[in-house]
């Protein structure tokens, strides 16, 4: 029905940057709020950022000032620009049709010290 596919993960040194993408396809009526989550080793999945259908954004305190969520509605794609990465940002990052059970498969982000 709805498919979300993340990309852009990889290995980066502390202080570096990565840009994640999440492409949506399938039966989607209108523009939905989109969110990014992450799950670090040994931890539960945590919310990272959200962007509403109107374009407003909000962030977890742990990433505020370093990460930026954006979207291109024409491409049905949401992005997460991650700057000043630290080893604590190492996790599998997932995009989510906010408030639903529609998730992507995740993309691994590994930040080395």
mmCIF file of C-alpha atoms in Angstrom:
data_model
loop_
_atom_site.group_PDB
_atom_site.id
_atom_site.type_symbol
_atom_site.label_atom_id
_atom_site.label_comp_id
_atom_site.label_asym_id
_atom_site.label_seq_id
_atom_site.Cartn_x
_atom_site.Cartn_y
_atom_site.Cartn_z
ATOM 1 C CA UNK A 1 0.000 0.000 0.000
ATOM 2 C CA UNK A 2 2.697 2.458 1.081
ATOM 3 C CA UNK A 3 6.410 1.862 0.625
ATOM 4 C CA UNK A 4 9.206 3.869 2.200
ATOM 5 C CA UNK A 5 12.811 3.347 1.137
ATOM 6 C CA UNK A 6 15.719 4.981 2.955
ATOM 7 C CA UNK A 7 19.132 5.624 1.462
ATOM 8 C CA UNK A 8 22.265 7.636 2.158
ATOM 9 C CA UNK A 9 23.641 5.856 5.195
ATOM 10 C CA UNK A 10 27.243 4.836 5.528
ATOM 11 C CA UNK A 11 30.451 5.249 7.485
ATOM 12 C CA UNK A 12 31.680 8.663 8.530
ATOM 13 C CA UNK A 13 34.197 10.060 10.995
ATOM 14 C CA UNK A 14 33.160 12.142 13.967
ATOM 15 C CA UNK A 15 32.448 15.692 12.901
ATOM 16 C CA UNK A 16 31.387 14.633 9.435
ATOM 17 C CA UNK A 17 28.051 14.848 7.658
ATOM 18 C CA UNK A 18 25.582 12.596 5.900
ATOM 19 C CA UNK A 19 22.331 13.238 4.067
ATOM 20 C CA UNK A 20 19.637 10.589 4.299
ATOM 21 C CA UNK A 21 16.751 10.274 1.870
ATOM 22 C CA UNK A 22 13.408 8.527 2.178
ATOM 23 C CA UNK A 23 11.369 7.988 -0.963
ATOM 24 C CA UNK A 24 7.680 7.204 -0.603
ATOM 25 C CA UNK A 25 5.521 5.391 -3.108
ATOM 26 C CA UNK A 26 2.190 3.631 -3.285
ATOM 27 C CA UNK A 27 -1.287 4.639 -2.309
ATOM 28 C CA UNK A 28 -0.884 7.912 -0.456
ATOM 29 C CA UNK A 29 -3.723 10.410 -0.406
ATOM 30 C CA UNK A 30 -2.485 13.912 0.209
ATOM 31 C CA UNK A 31 0.666 15.008 2.011
ATOM 32 C CA UNK A 32 1.370 13.296 5.313
ATOM 33 C CA UNK A 33 3.533 14.264 8.228
ATOM 34 C CA UNK A 34 6.871 12.443 7.960
ATOM 35 C CA UNK A 35 9.287 11.478 10.705
ATOM 36 C CA UNK A 36 12.756 10.063 11.194
ATOM 37 C CA UNK A 37 13.571 7.590 13.952
ATOM 38 C CA UNK A 38 16.753 5.786 14.885
ATOM 39 C CA UNK A 39 17.727 2.730 16.862
ATOM 40 C CA UNK A 40 21.227 2.518 18.314
ATOM 41 C CA UNK A 41 22.862 -0.720 19.466
ATOM 42 C CA UNK A 42 21.359 -1.871 22.743
ATOM 43 C CA UNK A 43 18.747 0.878 22.768
ATOM 44 C CA UNK A 44 15.104 1.241 21.840
ATOM 45 C CA UNK A 45 13.942 3.097 18.773
ATOM 46 C CA UNK A 46 13.778 6.831 19.396
ATOM 47 C CA UNK A 47 12.179 9.682 17.546
ATOM 48 C CA UNK A 48 14.599 12.080 15.842
ATOM 49 C CA UNK A 49 12.664 14.628 13.787
ATOM 50 C CA UNK A 50 9.310 15.336 12.181
ATOM 51 C CA UNK A 51 8.109 17.535 9.354
ATOM 52 C CA UNK A 52 4.420 18.233 8.942
ATOM 53 C CA UNK A 53 2.407 18.474 5.765
ATOM 54 C CA UNK A 54 2.596 22.242 6.201
ATOM 55 C CA UNK A 55 6.381 22.155 6.446
ATOM 56 C CA UNK A 56 6.877 22.874 10.130
ATOM 57 C CA UNK A 57 9.629 20.898 11.866
ATOM 58 C CA UNK A 58 10.607 19.681 15.297
ATOM 59 C CA UNK A 59 13.621 17.788 16.626
ATOM 60 C CA UNK A 60 14.749 15.665 19.510
ATOM 61 C CA UNK A 61 16.987 17.542 21.915
ATOM 62 C CA UNK A 62 19.866 15.205 21.107
ATOM 63 C CA UNK A 63 20.012 16.352 17.476
ATOM 64 C CA UNK A 64 18.665 19.890 17.659
ATOM 65 C CA UNK A 65 20.979 22.328 15.933
ATOM 66 C CA UNK A 66 22.837 19.565 14.096
ATOM 67 C CA UNK A 67 20.165 17.807 12.023
ATOM 68 C CA UNK A 68 17.744 19.314 9.524
ATOM 69 C CA UNK A 69 14.657 17.580 8.151
ATOM 70 C CA UNK A 70 13.201 18.729 4.849
ATOM 71 C CA UNK A 71 10.927 17.438 2.128
ATOM 72 C CA UNK A 72 10.325 17.648 -1.587
ATOM 73 C CA UNK A 73 6.652 16.930 -2.091
ATOM 74 C CA UNK A 74 6.992 16.801 -5.866
ATOM 75 C CA UNK A 75 9.377 13.869 -5.432
ATOM 76 C CA UNK A 76 7.563 12.336 -2.454
ATOM 77 C CA UNK A 77 10.874 12.399 -0.627
ATOM 78 C CA UNK A 78 11.935 13.475 2.841
ATOM 79 C CA UNK A 79 15.547 14.204 3.791
ATOM 80 C CA UNK A 80 17.606 14.295 6.943
ATOM 81 C CA UNK A 81 20.770 16.374 6.770
ATOM 82 C CA UNK A 82 23.056 15.308 9.609
ATOM 83 C CA UNK A 83 26.007 17.509 10.555
ATOM 84 C CA UNK A 84 28.577 17.396 13.355
ATOM 85 C CA UNK A 85 28.038 13.682 13.753
ATOM 86 C CA UNK A 86 29.284 11.902 16.861
ATOM 87 C CA UNK A 87 29.636 8.203 17.697
ATOM 88 C CA UNK A 88 26.424 8.551 19.720
ATOM 89 C CA UNK A 89 24.589 9.102 16.432
ATOM 90 C CA UNK A 90 25.481 5.587 15.287
ATOM 91 C CA UNK A 91 22.205 3.793 14.627
ATOM 92 C CA UNK A 92 19.886 2.414 12.020
ATOM 93 C CA UNK A 93 17.776 5.311 10.791
ATOM 94 C CA UNK A 94 14.178 4.751 9.748
ATOM 95 C CA UNK A 95 11.637 6.988 8.075
ATOM 96 C CA UNK A 96 8.024 6.774 9.123
ATOM 97 C CA UNK A 97 4.687 7.992 7.893
ATOM 98 C CA UNK A 98 4.173 9.810 11.144
ATOM 99 C CA UNK A 99 1.744 8.177 13.510
ATOM 100 C CA UNK A 100 1.318 5.071 11.360
ATOM 101 C CA UNK A 101 2.805 1.612 11.069
ATOM 102 C CA UNK A 102 4.374 2.443 7.701
ATOM 103 C CA UNK A 103 8.157 2.230 8.058
ATOM 104 C CA UNK A 104 11.119 1.978 5.772
ATOM 105 C CA UNK A 105 13.655 -0.823 6.057
ATOM 106 C CA UNK A 106 16.257 1.447 7.604
ATOM 107 C CA UNK A 107 19.707 2.645 6.629
ATOM 108 C CA UNK A 108 22.801 2.154 8.768
ATOM 109 C CA UNK A 109 24.770 5.176 9.952
ATOM 110 C CA UNK A 110 28.081 4.448 11.644
ATOM 111 C CA UNK A 111 30.156 7.279 13.107
ATOM 112 C CA UNK A 112 33.706 6.420 14.109
ATOM 113 C CA UNK A 113 35.759 8.227 16.709
#
